XYZ file of C-alpha atoms in Angstrom:
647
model
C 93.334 101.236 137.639
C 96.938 103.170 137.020
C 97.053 105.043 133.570
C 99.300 102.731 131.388
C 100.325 103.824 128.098
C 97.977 102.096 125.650
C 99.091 101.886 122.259
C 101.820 104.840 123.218
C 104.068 101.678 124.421
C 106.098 100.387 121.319
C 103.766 102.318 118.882
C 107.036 101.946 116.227
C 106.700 98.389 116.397
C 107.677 96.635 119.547
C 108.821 97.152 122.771
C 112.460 97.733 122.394
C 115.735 96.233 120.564
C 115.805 93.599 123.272
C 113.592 91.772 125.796
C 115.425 93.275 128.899
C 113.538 95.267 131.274
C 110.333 92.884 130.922
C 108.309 94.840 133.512
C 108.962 98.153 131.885
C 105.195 99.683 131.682
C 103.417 99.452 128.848
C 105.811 95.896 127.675
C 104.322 92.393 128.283
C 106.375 90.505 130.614
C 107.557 87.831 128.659
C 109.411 84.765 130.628
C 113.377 85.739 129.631
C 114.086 82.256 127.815
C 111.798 83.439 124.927
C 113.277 86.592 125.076
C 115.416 88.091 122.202
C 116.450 90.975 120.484
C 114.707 92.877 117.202
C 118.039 92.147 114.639
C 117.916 87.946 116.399
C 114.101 88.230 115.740
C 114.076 88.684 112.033
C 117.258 86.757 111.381
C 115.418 83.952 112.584
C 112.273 84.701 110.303
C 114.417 85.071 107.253
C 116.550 82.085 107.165
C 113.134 79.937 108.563
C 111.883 81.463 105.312
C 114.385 80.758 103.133
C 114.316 77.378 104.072
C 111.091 76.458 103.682
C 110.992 78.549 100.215
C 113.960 76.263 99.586
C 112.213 73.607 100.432
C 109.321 74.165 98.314
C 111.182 74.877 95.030
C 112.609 71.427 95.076
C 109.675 69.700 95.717
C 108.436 71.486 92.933
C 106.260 74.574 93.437
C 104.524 74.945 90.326
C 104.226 78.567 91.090
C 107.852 79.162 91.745
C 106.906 81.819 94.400
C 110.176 82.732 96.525
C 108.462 85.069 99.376
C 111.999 86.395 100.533
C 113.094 87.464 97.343
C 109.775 89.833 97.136
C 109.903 90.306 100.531
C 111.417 94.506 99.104
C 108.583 94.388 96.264
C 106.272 93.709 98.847
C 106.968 96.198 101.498
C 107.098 99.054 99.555
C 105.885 102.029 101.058
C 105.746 104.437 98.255
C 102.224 105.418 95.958
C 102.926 103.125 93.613
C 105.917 105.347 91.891
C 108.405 102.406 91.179
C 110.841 103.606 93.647
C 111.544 100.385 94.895
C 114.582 100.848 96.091
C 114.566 103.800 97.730
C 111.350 102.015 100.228
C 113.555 99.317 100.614
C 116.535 101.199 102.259
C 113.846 103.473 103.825
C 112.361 100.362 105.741
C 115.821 99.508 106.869
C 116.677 102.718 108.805
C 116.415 102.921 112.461
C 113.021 103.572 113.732
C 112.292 107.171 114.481
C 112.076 108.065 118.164
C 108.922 109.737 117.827
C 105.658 107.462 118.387
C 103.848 107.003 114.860
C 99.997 107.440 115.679
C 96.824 108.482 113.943
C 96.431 106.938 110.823
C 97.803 106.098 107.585
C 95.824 108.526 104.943
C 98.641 108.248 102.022
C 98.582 104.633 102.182
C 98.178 103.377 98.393
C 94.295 102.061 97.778
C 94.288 99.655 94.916
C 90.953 98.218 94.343
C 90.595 94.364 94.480
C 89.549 94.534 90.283
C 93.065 96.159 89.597
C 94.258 92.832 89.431
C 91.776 91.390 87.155
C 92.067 93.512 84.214
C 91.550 90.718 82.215
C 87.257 90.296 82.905
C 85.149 87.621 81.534
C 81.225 88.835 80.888
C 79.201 88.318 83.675
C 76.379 86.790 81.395
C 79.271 83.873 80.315
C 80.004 83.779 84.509
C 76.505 82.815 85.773
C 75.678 80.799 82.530
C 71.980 82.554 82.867
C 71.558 84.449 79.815
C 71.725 83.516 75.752
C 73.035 87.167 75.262
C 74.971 89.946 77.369
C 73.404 92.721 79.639
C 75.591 95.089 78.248
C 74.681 94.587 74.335
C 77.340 96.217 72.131
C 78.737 98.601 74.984
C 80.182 95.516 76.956
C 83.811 96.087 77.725
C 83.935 92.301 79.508
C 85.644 89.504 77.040
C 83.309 87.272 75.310
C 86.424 84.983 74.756
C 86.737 81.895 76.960
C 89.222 80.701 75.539
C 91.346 84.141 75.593
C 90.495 84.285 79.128
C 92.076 80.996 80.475
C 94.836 82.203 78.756
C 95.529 85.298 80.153
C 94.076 83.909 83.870
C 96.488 83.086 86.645
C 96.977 79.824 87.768
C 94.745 78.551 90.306
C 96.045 79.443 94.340
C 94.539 76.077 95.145
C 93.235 72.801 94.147
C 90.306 72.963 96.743
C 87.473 75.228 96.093
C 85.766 75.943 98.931
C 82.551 77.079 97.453
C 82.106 73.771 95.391
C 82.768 70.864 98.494
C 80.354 73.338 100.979
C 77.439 73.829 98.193
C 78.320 71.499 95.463
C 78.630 74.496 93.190
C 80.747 77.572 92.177
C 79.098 80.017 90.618
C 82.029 81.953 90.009
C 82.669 79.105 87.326
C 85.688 79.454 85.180
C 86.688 82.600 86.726
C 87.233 81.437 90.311
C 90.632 80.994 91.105
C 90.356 77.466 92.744
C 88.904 76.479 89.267
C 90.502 73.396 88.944
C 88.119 71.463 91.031
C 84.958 71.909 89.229
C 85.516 72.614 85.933
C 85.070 69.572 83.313
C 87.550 68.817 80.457
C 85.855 71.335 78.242
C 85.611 73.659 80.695
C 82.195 73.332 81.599
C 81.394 74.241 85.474
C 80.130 70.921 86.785
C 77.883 70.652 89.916
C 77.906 67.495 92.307
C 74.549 65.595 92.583
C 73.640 66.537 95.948
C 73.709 70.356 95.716
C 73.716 72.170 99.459
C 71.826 76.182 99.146
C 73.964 78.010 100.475
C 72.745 80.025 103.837
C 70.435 83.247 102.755
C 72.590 86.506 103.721
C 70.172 88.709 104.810
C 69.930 93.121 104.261
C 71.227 92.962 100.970
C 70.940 96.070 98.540
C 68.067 95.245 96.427
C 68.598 96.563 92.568
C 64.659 98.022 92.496
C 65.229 99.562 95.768
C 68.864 100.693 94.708
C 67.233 102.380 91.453
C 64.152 104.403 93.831
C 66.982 105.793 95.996
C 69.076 106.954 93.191
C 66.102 108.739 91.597
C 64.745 109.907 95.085
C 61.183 108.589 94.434
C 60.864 106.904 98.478
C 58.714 108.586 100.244
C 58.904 108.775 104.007
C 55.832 109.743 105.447
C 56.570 108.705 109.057
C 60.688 110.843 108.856
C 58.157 113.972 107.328
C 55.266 113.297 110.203
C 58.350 113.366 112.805
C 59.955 116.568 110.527
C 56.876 118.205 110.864
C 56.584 117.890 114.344
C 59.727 119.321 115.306
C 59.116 122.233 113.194
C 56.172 123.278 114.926
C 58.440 123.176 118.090
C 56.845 119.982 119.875
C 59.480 117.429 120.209
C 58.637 113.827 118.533
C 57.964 110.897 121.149
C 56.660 113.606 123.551
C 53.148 114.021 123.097
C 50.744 111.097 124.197
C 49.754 108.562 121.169
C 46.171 109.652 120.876
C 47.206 113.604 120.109
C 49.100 112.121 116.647
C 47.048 113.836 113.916
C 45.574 111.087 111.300
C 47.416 110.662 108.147
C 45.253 110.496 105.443
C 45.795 109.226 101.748
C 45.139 110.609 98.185
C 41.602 109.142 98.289
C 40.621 110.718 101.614
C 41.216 107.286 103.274
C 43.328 106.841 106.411
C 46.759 105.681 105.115
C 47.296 102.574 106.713
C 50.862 104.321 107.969
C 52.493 101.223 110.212
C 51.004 98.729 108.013
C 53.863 99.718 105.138
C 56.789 98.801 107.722
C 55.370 96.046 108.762
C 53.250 94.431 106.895
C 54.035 95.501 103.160
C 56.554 93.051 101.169
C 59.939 93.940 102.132
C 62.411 95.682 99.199
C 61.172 98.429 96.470
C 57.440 97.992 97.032
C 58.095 99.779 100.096
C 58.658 103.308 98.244
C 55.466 103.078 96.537
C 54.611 107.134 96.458
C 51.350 107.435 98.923
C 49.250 108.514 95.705
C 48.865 104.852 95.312
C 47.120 102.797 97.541
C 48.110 99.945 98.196
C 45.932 96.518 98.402
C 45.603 94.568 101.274
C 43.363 92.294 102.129
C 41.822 90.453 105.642
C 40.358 92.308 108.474
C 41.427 95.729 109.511
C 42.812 95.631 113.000
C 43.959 98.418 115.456
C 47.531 97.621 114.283
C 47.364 98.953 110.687
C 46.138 102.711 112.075
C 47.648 102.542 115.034
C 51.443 103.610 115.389
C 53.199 101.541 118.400
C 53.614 103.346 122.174
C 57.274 103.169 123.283
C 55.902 100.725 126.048
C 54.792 98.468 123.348
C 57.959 98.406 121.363
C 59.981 94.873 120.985
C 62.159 94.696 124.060
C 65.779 94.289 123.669
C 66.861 91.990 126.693
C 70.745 91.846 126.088
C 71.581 91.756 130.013
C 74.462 90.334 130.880
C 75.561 89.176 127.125
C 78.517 89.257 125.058
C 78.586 92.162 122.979
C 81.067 92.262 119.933
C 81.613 96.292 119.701
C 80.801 97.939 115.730
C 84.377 97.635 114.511
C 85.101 99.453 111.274
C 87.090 97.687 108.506
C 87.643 94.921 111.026
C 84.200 94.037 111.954
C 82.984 92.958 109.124
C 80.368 89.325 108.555
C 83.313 86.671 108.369
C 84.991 88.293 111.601
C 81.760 87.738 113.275
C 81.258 84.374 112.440
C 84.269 84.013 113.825
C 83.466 85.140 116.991
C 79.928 84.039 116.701
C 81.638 80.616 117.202
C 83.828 81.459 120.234
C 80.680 82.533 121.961
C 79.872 85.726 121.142
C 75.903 86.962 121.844
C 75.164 90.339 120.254
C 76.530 91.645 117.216
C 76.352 94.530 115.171
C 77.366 95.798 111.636
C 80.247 98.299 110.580
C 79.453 101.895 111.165
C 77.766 103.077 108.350
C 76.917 106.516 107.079
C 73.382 107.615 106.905
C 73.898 109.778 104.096
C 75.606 106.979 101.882
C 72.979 104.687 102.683
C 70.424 107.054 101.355
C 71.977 107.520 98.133
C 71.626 103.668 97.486
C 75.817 103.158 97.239
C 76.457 99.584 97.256
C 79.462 99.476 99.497
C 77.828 101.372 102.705
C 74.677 98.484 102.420
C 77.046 95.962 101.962
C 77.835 96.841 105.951
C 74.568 96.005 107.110
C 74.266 92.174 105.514
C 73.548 89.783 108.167
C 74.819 85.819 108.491
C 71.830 83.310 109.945
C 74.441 82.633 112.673
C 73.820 86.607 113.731
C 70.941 85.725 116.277
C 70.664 88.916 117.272
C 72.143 91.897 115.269
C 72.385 95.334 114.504
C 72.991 98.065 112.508
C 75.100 101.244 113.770
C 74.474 104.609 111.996
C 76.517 107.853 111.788
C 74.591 110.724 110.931
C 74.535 115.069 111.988
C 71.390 115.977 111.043
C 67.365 115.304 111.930
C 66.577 114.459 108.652
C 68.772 112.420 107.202
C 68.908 110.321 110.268
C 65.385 109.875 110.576
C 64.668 108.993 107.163
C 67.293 106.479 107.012
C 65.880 104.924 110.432
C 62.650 104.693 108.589
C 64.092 102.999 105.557
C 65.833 100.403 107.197
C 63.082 99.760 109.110
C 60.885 98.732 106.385
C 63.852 97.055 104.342
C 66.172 95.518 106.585
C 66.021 92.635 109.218
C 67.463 94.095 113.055
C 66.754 93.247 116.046
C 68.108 97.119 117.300
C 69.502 100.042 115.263
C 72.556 101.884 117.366
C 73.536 105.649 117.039
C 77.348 105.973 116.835
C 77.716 109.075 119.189
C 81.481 107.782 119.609
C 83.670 108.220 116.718
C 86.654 110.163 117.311
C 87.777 110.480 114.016
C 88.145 113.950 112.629
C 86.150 113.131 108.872
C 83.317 112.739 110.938
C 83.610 114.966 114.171
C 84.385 118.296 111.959
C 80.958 117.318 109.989
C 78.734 117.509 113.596
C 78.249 113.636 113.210
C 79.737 111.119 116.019
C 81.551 112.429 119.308
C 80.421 115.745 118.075
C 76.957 115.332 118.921
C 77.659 115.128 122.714
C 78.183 118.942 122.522
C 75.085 119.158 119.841
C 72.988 118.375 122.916
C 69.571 119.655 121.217
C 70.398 118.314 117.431
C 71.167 115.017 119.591
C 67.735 115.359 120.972
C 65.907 116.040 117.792
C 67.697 112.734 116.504
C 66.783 110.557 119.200
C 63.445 111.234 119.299
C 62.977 111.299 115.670
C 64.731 108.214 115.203
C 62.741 106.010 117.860
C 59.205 107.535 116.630
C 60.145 106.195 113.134
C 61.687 102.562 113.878
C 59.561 99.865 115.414
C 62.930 98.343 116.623
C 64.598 99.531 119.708
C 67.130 102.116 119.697
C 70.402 102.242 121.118
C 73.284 104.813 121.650
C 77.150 104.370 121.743
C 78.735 107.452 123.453
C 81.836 107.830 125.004
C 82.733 110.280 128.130
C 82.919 113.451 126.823
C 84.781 115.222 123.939
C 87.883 117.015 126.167
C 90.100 114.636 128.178
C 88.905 116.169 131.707
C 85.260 117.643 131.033
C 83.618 114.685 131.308
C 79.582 114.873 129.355
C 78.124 111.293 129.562
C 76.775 111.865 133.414
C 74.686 114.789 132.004
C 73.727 112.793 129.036
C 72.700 109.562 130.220
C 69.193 110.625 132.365
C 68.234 112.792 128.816
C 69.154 110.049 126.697
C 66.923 107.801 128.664
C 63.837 110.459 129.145
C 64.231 110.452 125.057
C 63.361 106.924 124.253
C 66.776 105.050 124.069
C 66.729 101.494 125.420
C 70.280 101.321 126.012
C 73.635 103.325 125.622
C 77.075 101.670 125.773
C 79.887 103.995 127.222
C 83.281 103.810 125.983
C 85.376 104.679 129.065
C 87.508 107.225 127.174
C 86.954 111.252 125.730
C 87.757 111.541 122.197
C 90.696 113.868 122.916
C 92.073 110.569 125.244
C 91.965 108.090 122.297
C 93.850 105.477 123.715
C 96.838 106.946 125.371
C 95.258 106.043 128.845
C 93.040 103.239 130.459
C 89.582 103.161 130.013
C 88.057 105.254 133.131
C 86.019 102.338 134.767
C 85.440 104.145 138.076
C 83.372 106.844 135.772
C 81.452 104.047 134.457
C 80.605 103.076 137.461
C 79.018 106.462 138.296
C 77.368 106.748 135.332
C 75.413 103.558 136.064
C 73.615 105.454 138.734
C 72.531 108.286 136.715
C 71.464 105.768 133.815
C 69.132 103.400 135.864
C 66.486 101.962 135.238
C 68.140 102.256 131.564
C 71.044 99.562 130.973
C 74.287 100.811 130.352
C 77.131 98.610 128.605
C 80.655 99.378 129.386
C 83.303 99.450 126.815
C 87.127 99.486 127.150
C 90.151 97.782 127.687
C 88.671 93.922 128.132
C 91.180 91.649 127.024
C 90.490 88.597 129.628
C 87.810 86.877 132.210
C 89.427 89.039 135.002
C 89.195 92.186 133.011
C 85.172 90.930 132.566
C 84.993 89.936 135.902
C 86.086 93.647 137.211
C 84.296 95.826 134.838
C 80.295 93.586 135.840
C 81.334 94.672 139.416
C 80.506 98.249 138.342
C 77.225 97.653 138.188
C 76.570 97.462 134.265
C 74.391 95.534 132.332
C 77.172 93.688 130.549
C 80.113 94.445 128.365
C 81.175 95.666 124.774
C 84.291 93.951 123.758
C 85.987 95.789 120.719
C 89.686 95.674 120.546
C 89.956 92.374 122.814
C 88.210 90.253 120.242
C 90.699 91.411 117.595
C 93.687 90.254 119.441
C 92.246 86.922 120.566
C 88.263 86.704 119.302
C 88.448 83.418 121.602
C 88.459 85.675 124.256
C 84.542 85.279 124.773
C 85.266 81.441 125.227
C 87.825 82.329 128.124
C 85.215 84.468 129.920
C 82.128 82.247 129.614
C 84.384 79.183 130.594
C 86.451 81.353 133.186
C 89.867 80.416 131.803
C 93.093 81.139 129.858
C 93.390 79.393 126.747
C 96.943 78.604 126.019
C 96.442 78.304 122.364
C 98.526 76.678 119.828
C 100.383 78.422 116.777
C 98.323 75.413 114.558
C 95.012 76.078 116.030
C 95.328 79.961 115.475
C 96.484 79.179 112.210
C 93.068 76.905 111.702
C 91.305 80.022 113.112
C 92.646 82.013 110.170
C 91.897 79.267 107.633
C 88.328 79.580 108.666
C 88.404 83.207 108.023
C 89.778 82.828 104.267
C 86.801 80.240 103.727
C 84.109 82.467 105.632
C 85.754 85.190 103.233
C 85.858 83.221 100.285
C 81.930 82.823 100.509
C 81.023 86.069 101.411
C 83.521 88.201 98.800
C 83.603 85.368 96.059
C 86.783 82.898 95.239
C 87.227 84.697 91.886
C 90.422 87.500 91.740
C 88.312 90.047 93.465
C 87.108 87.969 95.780
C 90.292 87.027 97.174
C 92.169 89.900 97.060
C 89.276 91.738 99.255
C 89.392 88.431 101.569
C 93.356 89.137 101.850
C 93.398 92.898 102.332
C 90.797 92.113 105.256
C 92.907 89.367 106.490
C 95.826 91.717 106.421
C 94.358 94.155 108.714
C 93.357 91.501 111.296
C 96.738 90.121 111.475
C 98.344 94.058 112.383
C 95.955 93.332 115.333
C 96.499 90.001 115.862
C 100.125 90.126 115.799
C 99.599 91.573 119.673
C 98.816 88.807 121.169
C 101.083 86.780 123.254
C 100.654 83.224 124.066
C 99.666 82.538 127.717
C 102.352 80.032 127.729
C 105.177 82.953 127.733
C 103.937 85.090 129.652
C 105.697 85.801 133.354
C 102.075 86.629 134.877
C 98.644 86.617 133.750
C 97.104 88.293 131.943
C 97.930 90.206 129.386
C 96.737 93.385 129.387
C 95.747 95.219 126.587
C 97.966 98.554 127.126
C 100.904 96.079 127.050
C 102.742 95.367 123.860
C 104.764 92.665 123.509
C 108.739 92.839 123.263
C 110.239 91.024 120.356
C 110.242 87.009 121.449
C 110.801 83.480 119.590
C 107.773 81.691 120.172
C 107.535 77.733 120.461
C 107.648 76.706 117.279
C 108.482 78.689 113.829
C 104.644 79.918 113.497
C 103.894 81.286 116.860
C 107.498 83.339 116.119
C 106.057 84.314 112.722
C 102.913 85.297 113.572
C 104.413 87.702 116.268
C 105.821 89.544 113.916
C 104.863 92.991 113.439
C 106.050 93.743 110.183
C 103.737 93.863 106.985
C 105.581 91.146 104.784
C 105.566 88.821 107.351
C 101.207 89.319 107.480
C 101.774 89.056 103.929
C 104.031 85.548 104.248
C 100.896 84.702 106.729
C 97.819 85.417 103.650
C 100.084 83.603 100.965
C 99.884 80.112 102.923
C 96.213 80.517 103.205
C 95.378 81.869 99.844
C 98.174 81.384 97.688
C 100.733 84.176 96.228
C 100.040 87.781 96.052
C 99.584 89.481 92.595
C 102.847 91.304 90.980
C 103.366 95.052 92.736
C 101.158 94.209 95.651
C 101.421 96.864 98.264
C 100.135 96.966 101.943
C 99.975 98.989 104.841
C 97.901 98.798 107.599
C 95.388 101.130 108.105
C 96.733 102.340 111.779
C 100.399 103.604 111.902
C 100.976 102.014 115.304
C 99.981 98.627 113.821
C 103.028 98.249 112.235
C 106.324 99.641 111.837
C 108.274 100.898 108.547
């Protein structure tokens, strides 16, 4: 493949003030009748807007929301210092000829309760206790009353939590409100009342406590510990040499029995000076620890892998692509370190849907310990069908603390964590890696035979050094090579896979199947076009429905009160600064697209596709407000990426 400039292309916003020179590198070549220039582009948006604001006025918007008069409030680029018009004129200077990369640190981060200063008492919310939790240091109003008249009005007179489960139980506080509450404001409930679907891997508030207070032990992380302190290297010695452990009563702890068979949630950090009661005959699997031969296989050949993509990637994303066809997926990165301190937001990354057939859960982690202990904790608490290493994170938060790419020059910390981790977990073990850490010293030849003699089952390679990012293609002739030095261990391939083609290639390598990360944000249908071998010329409507689906699959997972859709937009507004790359196979000169190739400014087929190729924040932000209503006053975004949008 010929280096192309991948995300270097148009990294201000676009490919140029006009559409000419379609088969510039690094520009999608656009048929010329859809071509048009950046100043035609947004005149178009603008008075489209206008007109349709129009529009809606007369027919008489009860929220009298004009989106192009905010559009300056909205863009705003500043921390929150009022200098509104100073962003504005900033926004409309020229773009800067230098590329805007890495990402955007100052960005302002307002939490989703900063708009819902205003809180009603939990205990009046769920209707499940006569008095509050809090007692007399409750800073939640007790006032209903006061509270519906300080509340917004609703975005919506659908709520989408009431017609899927016949209930809310966000109650008077959800902001679709109006379709289940009763004339005295009670929250009514239809007769036929649906449960809704059981997330699974949630943070439970015993086991949140233990963690806090540090009273889990794990005996199996401290057995492993132990081991590598005396020099001998965990997973290397046969079964039968693994001392006995034996309990406070001189009784062989029944050591696998508490992963595996012990209730699932805080019982599992019951200190080992109690025994704990079982009952039924004692078999060779409650003293016996599991060979690596005997482990759970993970047979993912030749499947659809949806990469670990953080912020992105979280549970409604994956249902979304869980329905396009999608066969593996796996959490958000998370950080072993968080997760051991019990913080709500870091297990909150490892909650799986029932659509998630088989999942996983990706950890980041520099050390032995802290790695192995959290492997062992999620293996008694969690449901995964594999845990993954992330050995691939460029980012410098976590390469200057040893933990991701950084490990591939740790080689004998890496080792130690391997090895630790699969003598711990009953699940098997994966590792994400990439080719090396420098652009031309390339590691993950050397890598792949060790990582294979230490117990992994399977390591994905990203096709790129962490110095690279994504200024070149993905090296898929290197892939290729490593292949040989991997087998008999499968090796994924990662990089670059936007279409059936690009599929199609990279399986001629030799690998075991492919990890699709950035593809499935620009078109997550993209694993229906490579299992039915086609382009899909999709509609402007259908993508719309595709977001619509997202909102609801948001709306259930984050709640349908303020909070809950604020954190559904902010998450759909980082999406869209992805999905604002695609270009419709109907306007393109040749296909495919390729990833590396962003597209020049273009009027699509109809008012929508236009808008939603737009790659300026208020337009995402015109995109959330038909799917969940108006933003709240002073609402600021920027994407996370600067080359995701321009100024």
């Amino acid at each position: 493949m010929a280096e192309g400039a991948a995300e270097a292309s148009g990294e201000n916003g676009g490919g140029g003030d006009s559409g000419a020179g379609a088969l510039e590198r690094g520009v999608a070549p656009i048929k010329s009748r859809y071509l048009t220039t950046k100043e035609q582009f947004h005149e178009f948006l603008e008075a489209r807007g206008q007109e349709k604001s129009s529009r809606k006025t007369k027919a008489g918007d009860p929220s009298g929301h004009d989106p192009a008069g905010s559009e300056a409030k909205r863009i705003r680029l500043e921390d929150g210092d009022g200098q509104t018009e100073e962003a504005a004129e900033y926004t409309e200077q020229p773009e800067a000829q230098k590329r805007a990369r890495g990402q955007n640190k100052g960005r302002p981060h307002l939490k989703p309760n900063h708009y819902d200063k205003n809180r009603l008492c939990p205990s009046l919310v769920q209707e499940s206790a006569a008095k509050c939790f809090f007692g007399d240091r409750c800073r939640f109003l007790h006032d209903v009353g006061l509270y519906l008249e300080t509340k917004p009005a609703d975005l919506g007179p659908c709520c989408v939590l009431f017609e899927t489960y016949g209930r809310c139980p966000y109650g008077v506080t959800c902001r679709f409100a109006g379709a289940h509450l009763g004339p005295e404001g009670q929250n009514l409930v239809q007769k036929e009342v649906v449960p809704a679907p059981p997330i699974r891997n949630s943070l439970d508030k015993a086991l949140q406590q233990q963690l806090r207070k540090r009273e889990i032990h794990f005996e199996r992380a401290e057995q492993a510990l132990h081991q590598l302190g005396k020099g001998h290297q965990p997973g290397s010695t046969p079964p039968a040499t693994v001392p006995e452990v034996m309990g406070a009563e001189g009784t062989p702890r029944q050591d696998n029995c508490d992963a595996q068979q012990a209730p699932r949630g805080p019982g599992t950090g019951t200190p080992p000076s109690i025994p704990e009661q079982t009952c039924g005959p004692l078999t060779d699997e409650d003293i016996v620890r599991l060979r690596p031969c005997e482990k759970r296989r993970l047979d993912i050949g030749g499947k659809l892998y949806l990469a670990p993509l953080t912020t992105c990637g979280n549970l409604p994303f994956r249902r979304i692509c869980k329905r396009f066809g999608a066969d593996v997926t796996c959490g958000e990165m998370a950080v072993c370190t968080n997760l051991l301190q019990g913080q709500t937001s870091e297990w909150a990354l490892l909650k799986r849907h029932p659509c998630e057939d088989i999942f996983g859960v990706q950890l980041e982690g520099a050390f032995p310990d802290t790695m192995t202990k959290c492997a062992e904790l999620l293996n008694r608490t969690v449901e995964v069908d594999f845990v993954d290493i992330n050995v691939g994170c460029p980012i410098d938060l976590v390469y200057k603390k040893g933990g991701g790419c950084a490990l591939m020059n740790r080689s004998a910390k890496f080792q130690q964590i391997v090895r630790c981790m699969n003598q711990v977990l009953d699940v098997p073990l994966t590792v994400k890696i990439r080719t090396g850490v420098q652009e031309r010293v390339n590691l993950a030849h050397k890598l792949l035979p060790k990582l294979r003699d230490w117990g992994a089952a399977l390591v994905t390679l990203h096709g790129r050094s962490r110095e690279q990012r994504y200024t070149k293609l993905a090296d898929w002739q290197y892939i290729e090579q490593c292949v040989t030095a991997a087998s008999p261990m499968p090796l994924f391939g990662n990089g670059d896979i936007l279409s059936y083609e690009d599929t199609n290639r990279a399986l001629q390598t030799g690998v075991a199947g492919v990890m699709i990360a950035r593809g499935a944000l620009l078109k997550p249908w993209l694993f229906t076009e490579i299992k039915e071998q086609r382009h899909w010329d999709i509609s402007s409507s259908e993508r719309l429905d595709i977001l619509r689906d997202f909102t609801h699959y948001g709306l259930e997972h984050w709640g349908s009160d303020t909070q809950g859709v604020e954190k559904t937009r902010r998450f759909l507004l980082e999406w869209l600064s992805f999905l604002c790359r695609y270009v419709p196979v109907g306007l393109l000169e040749r296909l495919p697209q390729r990833i590396n190739e962003r597209p020049p400014y273009y009027l699509g087929r109809d008012y929508l596709e236009t808008l939603m190729a737009s790659q300026k924040a208020a337009d995402w932000i015109r995109i959330s407000e038909m799917l969940l209503g108006p933003v709240p006053p002073n609402f600021v975004f920027l994407p996370k990426h600067k080359a995701n949008a321009y100024k």
